[in-house]
Amino acid sequence: MATTPPPPAEILGTLGDFTSRENWDKFFALRGTGDSFEWYAEWPNLRAPLLALLGDRGAAGEADVGAAAAAPEILVPACGSSALSERLYDAGFRRITNVDFSRVVVGDMLRRHARARPEMRWRVMDMTDMQFADGSFDVILDKGGLDALMEAGAGTKLGTKYLNEAKRVLKLGGKFVCLTLAESHVLGLLLSEFRFGWDMSIQAIASESSKKSAFQTFMVVMVKGTMSVVQTIKSLLDQSAEYCNMKQANAVIRALGNENIIRESYSSGVDVLLSLRDLQLGAIGDLKVIVPGRRRQFILGEPETSLYCYKAVLLDAKKQTETFVYHCGVFIVPKARAQEWLFASEEGQWHVVESAKAARLVMVFLDSRHANINMDTIKKDLSPLIKDLEPGNPEEEAPIPFMMAGDGVKQRDVLEEATSEITGPMVVEDVVYENADGDQGSMPEKMFRRLIFGRSSGLVQSEALLIRDPHSDETDKKNKNASATSKKRRNQKKGSKNSLRIDHSFLGSSYHSSIISGLSLVASSLSAASASGGKVSTTVIGLGAGCFPMFLRGCLPFVDIEVVELDPLVAELANKYFGFSVDGQLKVHLGDGIKFVEDSVAANHCASDGSASNAIKILVIDVDSSDLSSGLSCPPENFVEDPFLQKAKELLSEGGLFIINLVSRSSSVREMVVSRLKAVFEHLYSLQLEEDINEVLFASPSERYLDINNLDAAVVKLNDLLKFPVDVESDIKKLQRLQ
C-alpha cells in the first residue's frame, strides 16, 4: 500500500544538489513507496516516438522465442521511480536493466515489480561508473539523468564521465536515447561528445493537445557508428510548431545550425585544427592503434585539465618496424625554432620522427605563452595529456620520453627587473635566439629586446628587434682616435653596446600584424583621409613596450594616436628601453582605459550636441588581464561586457572599427565574447592566428566606411598606404565574417 508523502515543497527542498546520493535517498524516503514520479514527459506523450524508435516488440508475445532472442537489451540509467520502464515492459520489451545509485528507490522499485514483471532487472549502481562489460546494451534510455548530473553551475565533469560510460557499454549500431530539456550547457555537451562516429537526430516530444508545456522535452537519438565519420544532425524541430514550445525549440534549432556548420567543416576535407578531446572522441580514428603515415595538427590542453595550451602535431611513423626504441615519444620545439624547416614543414617533421626512432611522435610547439616557464613544469603539465595519446595498452608500455630541440635562447642579458603595484613583476631583457640569422650589418646575429610580465606565467608582452644605430657608429669612429690603447678598447666596447636601437619598422607580435592587415576593412576611408590631408583618430588601450603605436605612427603618418596605459611604470620602461616617444601625432594618457572611452564619448556629445561624427575612428583594445579566473587572458572581462561595448559603439558613431586582441583557452568564453559583440555591433569579423591562441576581432556598428564588397581592392589600397612592409594578403585570407 502506498504511503502518504509530505507536502511537495518539503520533498523538493531535499534536492539542493542533484548529484548527491544522500539527497536522493532522502527525497525518495520522504516520497514514500508504491508511487511513480515523473519530472517531465509522461508515457502518453512518449509512447508513439519511443515505440517507433524501438520497434513493436510487444506484438510478438512472450511465446515467440525467436522474437525474444532478437529483443533489444535496454539500459535505463538513473531510473528513479519513473513508470517508463514498466510501460516499456508491458509493451513487450522484457530485457530492461534499471540502475540508480539510490538504494532507497531501487529497493522500492524491486518490491513493486518483482512479481508483476519478473524479467526486469534492478541494480544499485553509479551511472558514471557502471559495472557492465563493453558493448552490453542495444539501447540506453536516459530520461533526465544527464540533466540531473549537469545542473547549472555543476560543470561538465560528471556529465562527460557518464557519457563515456554510456558509449562504452553500448553496442556498435546501438542507440543512446536522451530525453532532455536541452538546456544550452547540456545540449552543448551532447553535440560535442557525439560529433565523431555517431548518427544524431532530435525531435520535440508533443505536449497535451490542449496546451503547450512550459518546459519542452526533446528526444535526442545517437546511433553508434564508425569512428572518425562525421554526419550532420537530422532535425525534426521545424515541424513541431503545433505542439511544442517553439521558444525553446528555436534556441535548439540555432544550436544545431551552428553545430552542423562545424560538422560540415570537418567532413569537407579541410585540415581543421582539432582539440585533444576531438582526438579522444575519434576524430582521426582509434588512438590506441598506430596508423602508418597518420599526421594531424591539434591543440593540446584544456582550461580544466592543464596549466597551459599547446599547438601540437601527432605523427605515426610511416614505416612500422621492429627497430623502434620508443612506442611513443614527445618532442618539444621552442618558439625560436618553430619556423625552421625541420619543425615547420611536414617533410621536416617526418625527418624528426625517423631520427627519434618512435612509433608515434607528438611534436609540441612552445610559443610566447610558455616563455620563462621552467621546463620541468611544462613536462609535468604535458605528461597526463600525452598519456591519452599513447598507443596500445599504456600499463604494459615503457615510460614516454621527452626530447627537445634546445631552449631556443642562446644568449640572455637582463637589463632591468622591476615590480609595480599594478602589473606586478616585470623583466626587460636582450636575447639572442639559436639559429637567428644575422643580416644587420656587422652584427653576427639578430638580437631582440623583450618585456616580460611575470603575472601571466612569464608572458612575453612585447618583443622588439634591435638594430645598429648609424649615429652611434660615428661615435665609435671618434673613439678609435683615442690616444690610450686601453681607453680606446673600453670606448669601443661601450660604443658597440650603445650603438643598438629599436627597429620601429618591425612588429614582433604576429597579432599586431593582423591588426594592421584588418585595416583593409576600412582601407577606402583611410585612403581618402590620407589624400585629403585629414587625420584618423585612433585610440589604443594598452601601451606595453610601445612597439605597436610606434609602428603605427611610422607606418600610417596620417593617423592620430592616443594610447591609454594604466601603469606608469610600464610607460617608464617603454620610454627607457624601447625608444618610445610622444609627439603631436602620438600621445599617452595614464589612467583607466574604460573611463577614458567614457570621457571621450561624453566630450564628443558636448562638442557636437549628440550628432554623429563624420570622421572615421578606430579603437584598439590590446591589454592583458591580471585576473585569469574568468578564462580571459586578454582583455580583462570588463572590456567585453555590455556597458563598455555600448560606449565603444558610441565612440565610433556611425562607423569605424572596434578591434580586440582576444586570448582565451576556453571555447565557451570565446563564444560568450563573440555573442556579446554580435548583440551590440552589426558587423563582426575574426582573424585567427595559426601559431598562437590570439584571435583579432574587428567589429563595426554599420557598413559605413567598410570595404566588405571588394576586399581584394581594399588590400591593394592599404598596401599603397603602408610605409612599412606587412603581409596583408596572407592575413586577409584568414579573415572570417562572423556577422
GROMACS .gro file of C-alpha atoms in nm, residues 100-514:
model
  415
  100ASP     CA    1   2.015   0.409  -0.982
  101PHE     CA    2   2.264   0.498  -0.709
  102SER     CA    3   1.982   0.537  -0.452
  103ARG     CA    4   1.932   0.213  -0.258
  104VAL     CA    5   1.601   0.351  -0.131
  105VAL     CA    6   1.440   0.383  -0.474
  106VAL     CA    7   1.590   0.060  -0.615
  107GLY     CA    8   1.456  -0.135  -0.315
  108ASP     CA    9   1.112   0.019  -0.359
  109MET     CA   10   1.102  -0.048  -0.736
  110LEU     CA   11   1.220  -0.407  -0.690
  111ARG     CA   12   0.942  -0.476  -0.438
  112ARG     CA   13   0.687  -0.312  -0.662
  113HIS     CA   14   0.772  -0.504  -0.981
  114ALA     CA   15   0.933  -0.835  -0.874
  115ARG     CA   16   0.614  -1.038  -0.918
  116ALA     CA   17   0.435  -0.847  -1.190
  117ARG     CA   18   0.745  -0.803  -1.408
  118PRO     CA   19   0.988  -1.079  -1.310
  119GLU     CA   20   1.229  -1.043  -1.607
  120MET     CA   21   1.304  -0.678  -1.538
  121ARG     CA   22   1.636  -0.622  -1.358
  122TRP     CA   23   1.725  -0.362  -1.093
  123ARG     CA   24   2.078  -0.265  -0.984
  124VAL     CA   25   2.218  -0.017  -0.730
  125MET     CA   26   2.489   0.147  -0.939
  126ASP     CA   27   2.652   0.482  -1.013
  127MET     CA   28   2.585   0.558  -1.379
  128THR     CA   29   2.921   0.739  -1.407
  129ASP     CA   30   3.100   0.415  -1.312
  130MET     CA   31   2.894   0.119  -1.435
  131GLN     CA   32   2.992  -0.244  -1.375
  132PHE     CA   33   2.888  -0.374  -1.717
  133ALA     CA   34   3.107  -0.522  -1.989
  134ASP     CA   35   3.181  -0.323  -2.304
  135GLY     CA   36   2.902  -0.346  -2.563
  136SER     CA   37   2.640  -0.491  -2.327
  137PHE     CA   38   2.331  -0.298  -2.445
  138ASP     CA   39   2.144  -0.229  -2.767
  139VAL     CA   40   1.963   0.075  -2.626
  140ILE     CA   41   2.036   0.321  -2.345
  141LEU     CA   42   1.726   0.519  -2.248
  142ASP     CA   43   1.810   0.828  -2.041
  143LYS     CA   44   1.513   1.025  -1.907
  144GLY     CA   45   1.652   1.326  -1.723
  145GLY     CA   46   1.966   1.152  -1.595
  146LEU     CA   47   2.210   1.372  -1.787
  147ASP     CA   48   2.008   1.683  -1.698
  148ALA     CA   49   2.040   1.599  -1.327
  149LEU     CA   50   2.417   1.548  -1.350
  150MET     CA   51   2.458   1.882  -1.523
  151GLU     CA   52   2.251   2.119  -1.316
  152ALA     CA   53   2.357   2.479  -1.370
  153GLY     CA   54   2.696   2.554  -1.220
  154ALA     CA   55   2.797   2.187  -1.178
  155GLY     CA   56   3.029   2.187  -1.480
  156THR     CA   57   3.073   1.911  -1.734
  157LYS     CA   58   3.299   1.666  -1.547
  158LEU     CA   59   3.027   1.426  -1.425
  159GLY     CA   60   2.828   1.457  -1.747
  160THR     CA   61   3.133   1.373  -1.957
  161LYS     CA   62   3.220   1.079  -1.731
  162TYR     CA   63   2.868   0.939  -1.764
  163LEU     CA   64   2.862   0.978  -2.143
  164ASN     CA   65   3.196   0.798  -2.170
  165GLU     CA   66   3.045   0.507  -1.977
  166ALA     CA   67   2.730   0.511  -2.192
  167LYS     CA   68   2.939   0.491  -2.509
  168ARG     CA   69   3.144   0.207  -2.365
  169VAL     CA   70   2.853  -0.020  -2.269
  170LEU     CA   71   2.659   0.046  -2.591
  171LYS     CA   72   2.695  -0.200  -2.881
  172LEU     CA   73   2.809  -0.090  -3.227
  173GLY     CA   74   2.489   0.016  -3.403
  174GLY     CA   75   2.320   0.069  -3.065
  175LYS     CA   76   2.107   0.371  -2.979
  176PHE     CA   77   2.159   0.619  -2.698
  177VAL     CA   78   1.824   0.790  -2.643
  178CYS     CA   79   1.834   1.103  -2.429
  179LEU     CA   80   1.510   1.266  -2.309
  180THR     CA   81   1.617   1.612  -2.202
  181LEU     CA   82   1.511   1.973  -2.161
  182ALA     CA   83   1.809   2.055  -2.389
  183GLU     CA   84   1.936   2.348  -2.187
  184SER     CA   85   2.230   2.511  -2.364
  185HIS     CA   86   2.502   2.359  -2.142
  186VAL     CA   87   2.351   2.009  -2.169
  187LEU     CA   88   2.291   2.028  -2.543
  188GLY     CA   89   2.640   2.170  -2.595
  189LEU     CA   90   2.794   1.867  -2.427
  190LEU     CA   91   2.582   1.622  -2.627
  191LEU     CA   92   2.666   1.788  -2.958
  192SER     CA   93   3.041   1.786  -2.898
  193GLU     CA   94   3.065   1.442  -2.733
  194PHE     CA   95   2.875   1.268  -3.014
  195ARG     CA   96   3.033   1.457  -3.304
  196PHE     CA   97   3.255   1.181  -3.442
  197GLY     CA   98   3.119   0.840  -3.539
  198TRP     CA   99   2.755   0.894  -3.436
  199ASP     CA  100   2.437   0.939  -3.640
  200MET     CA  101   2.242   1.200  -3.445
  201SER     CA  102   1.880   1.318  -3.466
  202ILE     CA  103   1.650   1.529  -3.250
  203GLN     CA  104   1.277   1.584  -3.219
  204ALA     CA  105   1.040   1.751  -2.976
  205ILE     CA  106   0.809   1.542  -2.758
  206ALA     CA  107   0.448   1.650  -2.802
  207SER     CA  108   0.267   1.806  -2.508
  208GLU     CA  109  -0.105   1.763  -2.442
  209SER     CA  110  -0.301   1.892  -2.738
  210SER     CA  111  -0.483   2.143  -2.519
  211LYS     CA  112  -0.170   2.326  -2.405
  212LYS     CA  113   0.199   2.354  -2.469
  213SER     CA  114   0.433   2.268  -2.184
  214ALA     CA  115   0.636   2.545  -2.023
  215PHE     CA  116   0.927   2.301  -2.017
  216GLN     CA  117   0.964   2.136  -2.354
  217THR     CA  118   1.113   1.785  -2.363
  218PHE     CA  119   1.331   1.679  -2.655
  219MET     CA  120   1.434   1.332  -2.766
  220VAL     CA  121   1.794   1.321  -2.889
  221VAL     CA  122   1.896   0.991  -3.051
  222MET     CA  123   2.261   0.895  -3.112
  223VAL     CA  124   2.337   0.577  -3.313
  224LYS     CA  125   2.685   0.434  -3.259
  225GLY     CA  126   2.873   0.409  -3.587
  226THR     CA  127   3.225   0.410  -3.732
  227MET     CA  128   3.489   0.622  -3.560
  228SER     CA  129   3.605   0.942  -3.738
  229VAL     CA  130   3.292   0.964  -3.958
  230VAL     CA  131   3.115   1.300  -3.917
  231GLN     CA  132   2.748   1.339  -4.010
  232THR     CA  133   2.521   1.640  -3.987
  233ILE     CA  134   2.237   1.626  -3.733
  234LYS     CA  135   1.887   1.540  -3.853
  235SER     CA  136   1.629   1.773  -3.700
  236LEU     CA  137   1.250   1.746  -3.698
  237LEU     CA  138   1.205   2.057  -3.485
  238ASP     CA  139   1.088   2.283  -3.766
  239GLN     CA  140   0.781   2.058  -3.794
  240SER     CA  141   0.692   2.089  -3.424
  241ALA     CA  142   0.524   2.430  -3.403
  242GLU     CA  143   0.176   2.290  -3.344
  243TYR     CA  144   0.256   2.103  -3.024
  244CYS     CA  145   0.579   2.228  -2.867
  245ASN     CA  146   0.728   2.534  -2.700
  246MET     CA  147   0.889   2.699  -3.003
  247LYS     CA  148   1.085   2.948  -2.793
  248GLN     CA  149   1.289   2.660  -2.655
  249ALA     CA  150   1.282   2.481  -2.990
  250ASN     CA  151   1.419   2.785  -3.176
  251ALA     CA  152   1.715   2.805  -2.937
  252VAL     CA  153   1.786   2.437  -3.007
  253ILE     CA  154   1.749   2.492  -3.382
  254ARG     CA  155   2.010   2.771  -3.371
  255ALA     CA  156   2.250   2.549  -3.174
  256LEU     CA  157   2.203   2.266  -3.424
  257GLY     CA  158   2.268   2.504  -3.713
  258ASN     CA  159   2.596   2.616  -3.562
  259GLU     CA  160   2.695   2.256  -3.486
  260ASN     CA  161   2.617   2.144  -3.841
  261ILE     CA  162   2.844   2.417  -3.975
  262ILE     CA  163   3.123   2.274  -3.760
  263ARG     CA  164   3.046   1.919  -3.873
  264GLU     CA  165   3.042   2.020  -4.239
  265SER     CA  166   3.386   2.176  -4.198
  266TYR     CA  167   3.518   1.851  -4.051
  267SER     CA  168   3.372   1.639  -4.330
  268SER     CA  169   3.479   1.878  -4.609
  269GLY     CA  170   3.839   1.758  -4.602
  270VAL     CA  171   3.973   2.090  -4.474
  271ASP     CA  172   4.254   2.045  -4.220
  272VAL     CA  173   4.057   2.177  -3.921
  273LEU     CA  174   4.260   2.235  -3.605
  274LEU     CA  175   4.130   1.971  -3.364
  275SER     CA  176   4.143   1.960  -2.985
  276LEU     CA  177   4.276   1.675  -2.772
  277ARG     CA  178   3.915   1.598  -2.682
  278ASP     CA  179   3.829   1.570  -3.054
  279LEU     CA  180   4.104   1.312  -3.092
  280GLN     CA  181   3.982   1.123  -2.786
  281LEU     CA  182   3.631   1.119  -2.936
  282GLY     CA  183   3.760   0.952  -3.251
  283ALA     CA  184   3.811   1.244  -3.491
  284ILE     CA  185   4.110   1.070  -3.655
  285GLY     CA  186   4.020   0.712  -3.568
  286ASP     CA  187   4.128   0.486  -3.282
  287LEU     CA  188   4.419   0.644  -3.095
  288LYS     CA  189   4.517   0.308  -2.947
  289VAL     CA  190   4.612   0.185  -3.294
  290ILE     CA  191   4.916   0.304  -3.488
  291VAL     CA  192   4.815   0.408  -3.842
  292PRO     CA  193   5.135   0.435  -4.052
  293GLY     CA  194   5.173   0.782  -4.203
  294ARG     CA  195   4.893   0.939  -3.996
  295ARG     CA  196   4.964   1.307  -3.921
  296ARG     CA  197   4.730   1.558  -3.760
  297GLN     CA  198   4.770   1.904  -3.606
  298PHE     CA  199   4.572   1.969  -3.291
  299ILE     CA  200   4.555   2.178  -2.974
  300LEU     CA  201   4.684   2.002  -2.665
  301GLY     CA  202   4.544   2.111  -2.328
  302GLU     CA  203   4.216   2.241  -2.188
  303PRO     CA  204   4.143   2.500  -1.915
  304GLU     CA  205   4.012   2.234  -1.677
  305THR     CA  206   4.284   1.975  -1.737
  306SER     CA  207   4.614   2.160  -1.783
  307LEU     CA  208   4.804   2.472  -1.690
  308TYR     CA  209   4.882   2.567  -2.047
  309CYS     CA  210   4.766   2.514  -2.402
  310TYR     CA  211   4.999   2.389  -2.677
  311LYS     CA  212   4.995   2.359  -3.052
  312ALA     CA  213   5.091   2.001  -3.136
  313VAL     CA  214   5.124   1.751  -3.420
  314LEU     CA  215   5.062   1.377  -3.387
  315LEU     CA  216   5.272   1.165  -3.624
  316ASP     CA  217   5.259   0.786  -3.664
  317ALA     CA  218   5.580   0.666  -3.830
  318LYS     CA  219   5.533   0.587  -4.199
  319LYS     CA  220   5.708   0.252  -4.169
  320GLN     CA  221   5.634   0.037  -3.866
  321THR     CA  222   5.938  -0.178  -3.791
  322GLU     CA  223   6.081  -0.378  -3.502
  323THR     CA  224   6.368  -0.132  -3.456
  324PHE     CA  225   6.175   0.144  -3.278
  325VAL     CA  226   6.333   0.248  -2.950
  326TYR     CA  227   6.009   0.406  -2.822
  327HIS     CA  228   5.646   0.318  -2.878
  328CYS     CA  229   5.556   0.684  -2.812
  329GLY     CA  230   5.767   0.997  -2.762
  330VAL     CA  231   5.732   1.372  -2.714
  331PHE     CA  232   5.945   1.626  -2.900
  332ILE     CA  233   5.932   1.983  -2.766
  333VAL     CA  234   6.007   2.268  -3.009
  334PRO     CA  235   6.088   2.611  -2.854
  335LYS     CA  236   5.935   2.924  -3.003
  336ALA     CA  237   6.261   3.046  -3.156
  337ARG     CA  238   6.294   2.731  -3.365
  338ALA     CA  239   5.930   2.677  -3.460
  339GLN     CA  240   5.976   2.837  -3.804
  340GLU     CA  241   6.275   2.624  -3.902
  341TRP     CA  242   6.213   2.390  -4.196
  342LEU     CA  243   6.285   2.085  -3.982
  343PHE     CA  244   5.994   2.163  -3.750
  344ALA     CA  245   5.760   2.385  -3.956
  345SER     CA  246   5.732   2.169  -4.270
  346GLU     CA  247   5.562   1.833  -4.297
  347GLU     CA  248   5.865   1.683  -4.470
  348GLY     CA  249   6.094   1.808  -4.195
  349GLN     CA  250   5.867   1.668  -3.925
  350TRP     CA  251   5.888   1.320  -4.078
  351HIS     CA  252   6.267   1.351  -4.060
  352VAL     CA  253   6.235   1.421  -3.687
  353VAL     CA  254   6.009   1.115  -3.645
  354GLU     CA  255   6.267   0.897  -3.816
  355SER     CA  256   6.551   1.036  -3.603
  356ALA     CA  257   6.352   0.997  -3.280
  357LYS     CA  258   6.301   0.623  -3.351
  358ALA     CA  259   5.947   0.639  -3.213
  359ALA     CA  260   5.643   0.456  -3.350
  360ARG     CA  261   5.435   0.761  -3.256
  361LEU     CA  262   5.578   1.108  -3.200
  362VAL     CA  263   5.385   1.401  -3.053
  363MET     CA  264   5.559   1.724  -3.153
  364VAL     CA  265   5.475   2.009  -2.914
  365PHE     CA  266   5.539   2.372  -3.011
  366LEU     CA  267   5.611   2.632  -2.744
  367ASP     CA  268   5.525   2.998  -2.801
  368SER     CA  269   5.516   3.327  -2.609
  369ARG     CA  270   5.274   3.182  -2.351
  370HIS     CA  271   5.544   2.942  -2.233
  371ALA     CA  272   5.836   3.187  -2.209
  372ASN     CA  273   6.027   3.178  -1.879
  373ILE     CA  274   5.839   2.866  -1.767
  374ASN     CA  275   6.054   2.600  -1.607
  375MET     CA  276   6.083   2.303  -1.843
  376ASP     CA  277   6.008   2.062  -1.560
  377THR     CA  278   5.676   2.243  -1.512
  378ILE     CA  279   5.593   2.208  -1.881
  379LYS     CA  280   5.682   1.838  -1.883
  380LYS     CA  281   5.471   1.779  -1.574
  381ASP     CA  282   5.182   1.961  -1.741
  382LEU     CA  283   5.219   1.760  -2.063
  383SER     CA  284   5.261   1.415  -1.909
  384PRO     CA  285   4.893   1.334  -1.834
  385LEU     CA  286   4.786   1.482  -2.169
  386ILE     CA  287   5.030   1.265  -2.362
  387LYS     CA  288   4.911   0.951  -2.180
  388ASP     CA  289   4.576   0.995  -2.355
  389LEU     CA  290   4.758   0.979  -2.690
  390GLU     CA  291   4.964   0.671  -2.610
  391PRO     CA  292   4.900   0.374  -2.842
  392GLY     CA  293   4.845   0.018  -2.725
  393ASN     CA  294   4.798  -0.068  -2.359
  394PRO     CA  295   4.971   0.205  -2.151
  395GLU     CA  296   5.001  -0.023  -1.848
  396GLU     CA  297   5.230  -0.256  -2.042
  397GLU     CA  298   5.442   0.010  -2.213
  398ALA     CA  299   5.763   0.184  -2.107
  399PRO     CA  300   5.765   0.547  -1.986
  400ILE     CA  301   5.722   0.812  -2.255
  401PRO     CA  302   6.049   1.003  -2.321
  402PHE     CA  303   6.066   1.381  -2.363
  403MET     CA  304   6.304   1.510  -2.630
  404MET     CA  305   6.379   1.874  -2.708
  405ALA     CA  306   6.542   2.088  -2.974
  406GLY     CA  307   6.702   2.318  -2.716
  407ASP     CA  308   6.551   2.613  -2.522
  408GLY     CA  309   6.590   2.847  -2.816
  409VAL     CA  310   6.765   3.130  -2.630
  410LYS     CA  311   7.140   3.119  -2.678
  411GLN     CA  312   7.222   3.444  -2.500
  412ARG     CA  313   7.028   3.641  -2.237
  413ASP     CA  314   7.113   3.977  -2.084
  414VAL     CA  315   6.871   4.105  -1.819
  415LEU     CA  316   6.861   4.485  -1.834
  416GLU     CA  317   6.617   4.553  -1.550
  417GLU     CA  318   6.384   4.374  -1.312
  418ALA     CA  319   6.104   4.590  -1.176
  419THR     CA  320   5.783   4.547  -0.980
  420SER     CA  321   5.477   4.771  -0.978
  421GLU     CA  322   5.166   4.756  -0.763
  422ILE     CA  323   4.950   4.742  -1.075
  423THR     CA  324   5.126   4.500  -1.309
  424GLY     CA  325   5.348   4.311  -1.066
  425PRO     CA  326   5.697   4.182  -1.155
  426MET     CA  327   5.839   4.274  -1.497
  427VAL     CA  328   6.165   4.196  -1.672
  428VAL     CA  329   6.339   4.375  -1.959
  429GLU     CA  330   6.598   4.157  -2.132
  430ASP     CA  331   6.801   4.129  -2.452
  431VAL     CA  332   6.812   3.783  -2.607
  432VAL     CA  333   6.976   3.611  -2.900
  433TYR     CA  334   6.789   3.308  -3.027
  434GLU     CA  335   6.958   2.997  -3.153
  435ASN     CA  336   6.994   2.987  -3.533
  436ALA     CA  337   6.890   3.354  -3.562
  437ASP     CA  338   7.035   3.479  -3.891
  438GLY     CA  339   7.237   3.796  -3.877
  439ASP     CA  340   7.161   4.046  -4.150
  440GLN     CA  341   7.219   4.371  -3.966
  441GLY     CA  342   7.548   4.495  -4.100
  442SER     CA  343   7.838   4.371  -3.892
  443MET     CA  344   7.608   4.225  -3.622
  444PRO     CA  345   7.660   3.847  -3.639
  445GLU     CA  346   7.316   3.756  -3.501
  446LYS     CA  347   6.977   3.914  -3.452
  447MET     CA  348   6.912   4.043  -3.102
  448PHE     CA  349   6.570   4.108  -2.956
  449ARG     CA  350   6.459   4.314  -2.658
  450ARG     CA  351   6.169   4.170  -2.459
  451LEU     CA  352   5.931   4.299  -2.194
  452ILE     CA  353   5.804   4.014  -1.977
  453PHE     CA  354   5.509   4.025  -1.737
  454GLY     CA  355   5.553   3.779  -1.451
  455ARG     CA  356   5.184   3.772  -1.357
  456SER     CA  357   5.088   3.585  -1.674
  457SER     CA  358   5.323   3.290  -1.628
  458GLY     CA  359   5.616   3.474  -1.782
  459LEU     CA  360   5.424   3.618  -2.078
  460VAL     CA  361   5.647   3.793  -2.332
  461GLN     CA  362   5.431   4.103  -2.351
  462SER     CA  363   5.638   4.276  -2.618
  463GLU     CA  364   5.932   4.185  -2.837
  464ALA     CA  365   6.135   4.432  -3.044
  465LEU     CA  366   6.419   4.389  -3.292
  466LEU     CA  367   6.749   4.561  -3.210
  467ILE     CA  368   6.948   4.709  -3.500
  468ARG     CA  369   7.267   4.909  -3.527
  469ASP     CA  370   7.225   5.286  -3.493
  470PRO     CA  371   7.429   5.466  -3.765
  471HIS     CA  372   7.459   5.776  -3.547
  472SER     CA  373   7.629   5.572  -3.278
  473ASP     CA  374   7.871   5.435  -3.540
  474GLU     CA  375   8.003   5.788  -3.586
  475THR     CA  376   8.071   5.799  -3.212
  476ASP     CA  377   8.255   5.467  -3.239
  477LYS     CA  378   8.481   5.609  -3.512
  478LYS     CA  379   8.574   5.905  -3.294
  479ASN     CA  380   8.652   5.672  -3.007
  480LYS     CA  381   8.903   5.491  -3.226
  481ASN     CA  382   9.119   5.805  -3.230
  482ALA     CA  383   9.168   5.798  -2.855
  483SER     CA  384   9.540   5.803  -2.767
  484ALA     CA  385   9.550   5.538  -2.494
  485THR     CA  386   9.506   5.183  -2.625
  486SER     CA  387   9.325   5.058  -2.315
  487LYS     CA  388   9.097   5.356  -2.311
  488LYS     CA  389   9.030   5.306  -2.683
  489ARG     CA  390   8.929   4.943  -2.627
  490ARG     CA  391   8.699   5.036  -2.342
  491ASN     CA  392   8.530   5.301  -2.553
  492GLN     CA  393   8.492   5.064  -2.848
  493LYS     CA  394   8.327   4.807  -2.625
  494LYS     CA  395   8.098   5.068  -2.479
  495GLY     CA  396   8.024   5.200  -2.827
  496SER     CA  397   7.916   4.859  -2.951
  497LYS     CA  398   7.678   4.825  -2.653
  498ASN     CA  399   7.524   5.168  -2.701
  499SER     CA  400   7.506   5.154  -3.081
  500LEU     CA  401   7.189   4.943  -3.082
  501ARG     CA  402   6.842   5.088  -3.114
  502ILE     CA  403   6.487   4.957  -3.153
  503ASP     CA  404   6.372   4.899  -3.512
  504HIS     CA  405   6.026   5.055  -3.507
  505SER     CA  406   5.951   4.925  -3.856
  506PHE     CA  407   5.945   4.570  -3.716
  507LEU     CA  408   5.646   4.404  -3.546
  508GLY     CA  409   5.749   4.122  -3.314
  509SER     CA  410   5.393   4.007  -3.248
  510SER     CA  411   5.202   3.843  -3.532
  511TYR     CA  412   4.869   3.959  -3.390
  512HIS     CA  413   4.988   4.320  -3.428
  513SER     CA  414   5.048   4.249  -3.797
  514SER     CA  415   4.696   4.106  -3.812
   0.00000   0.00000   0.00000
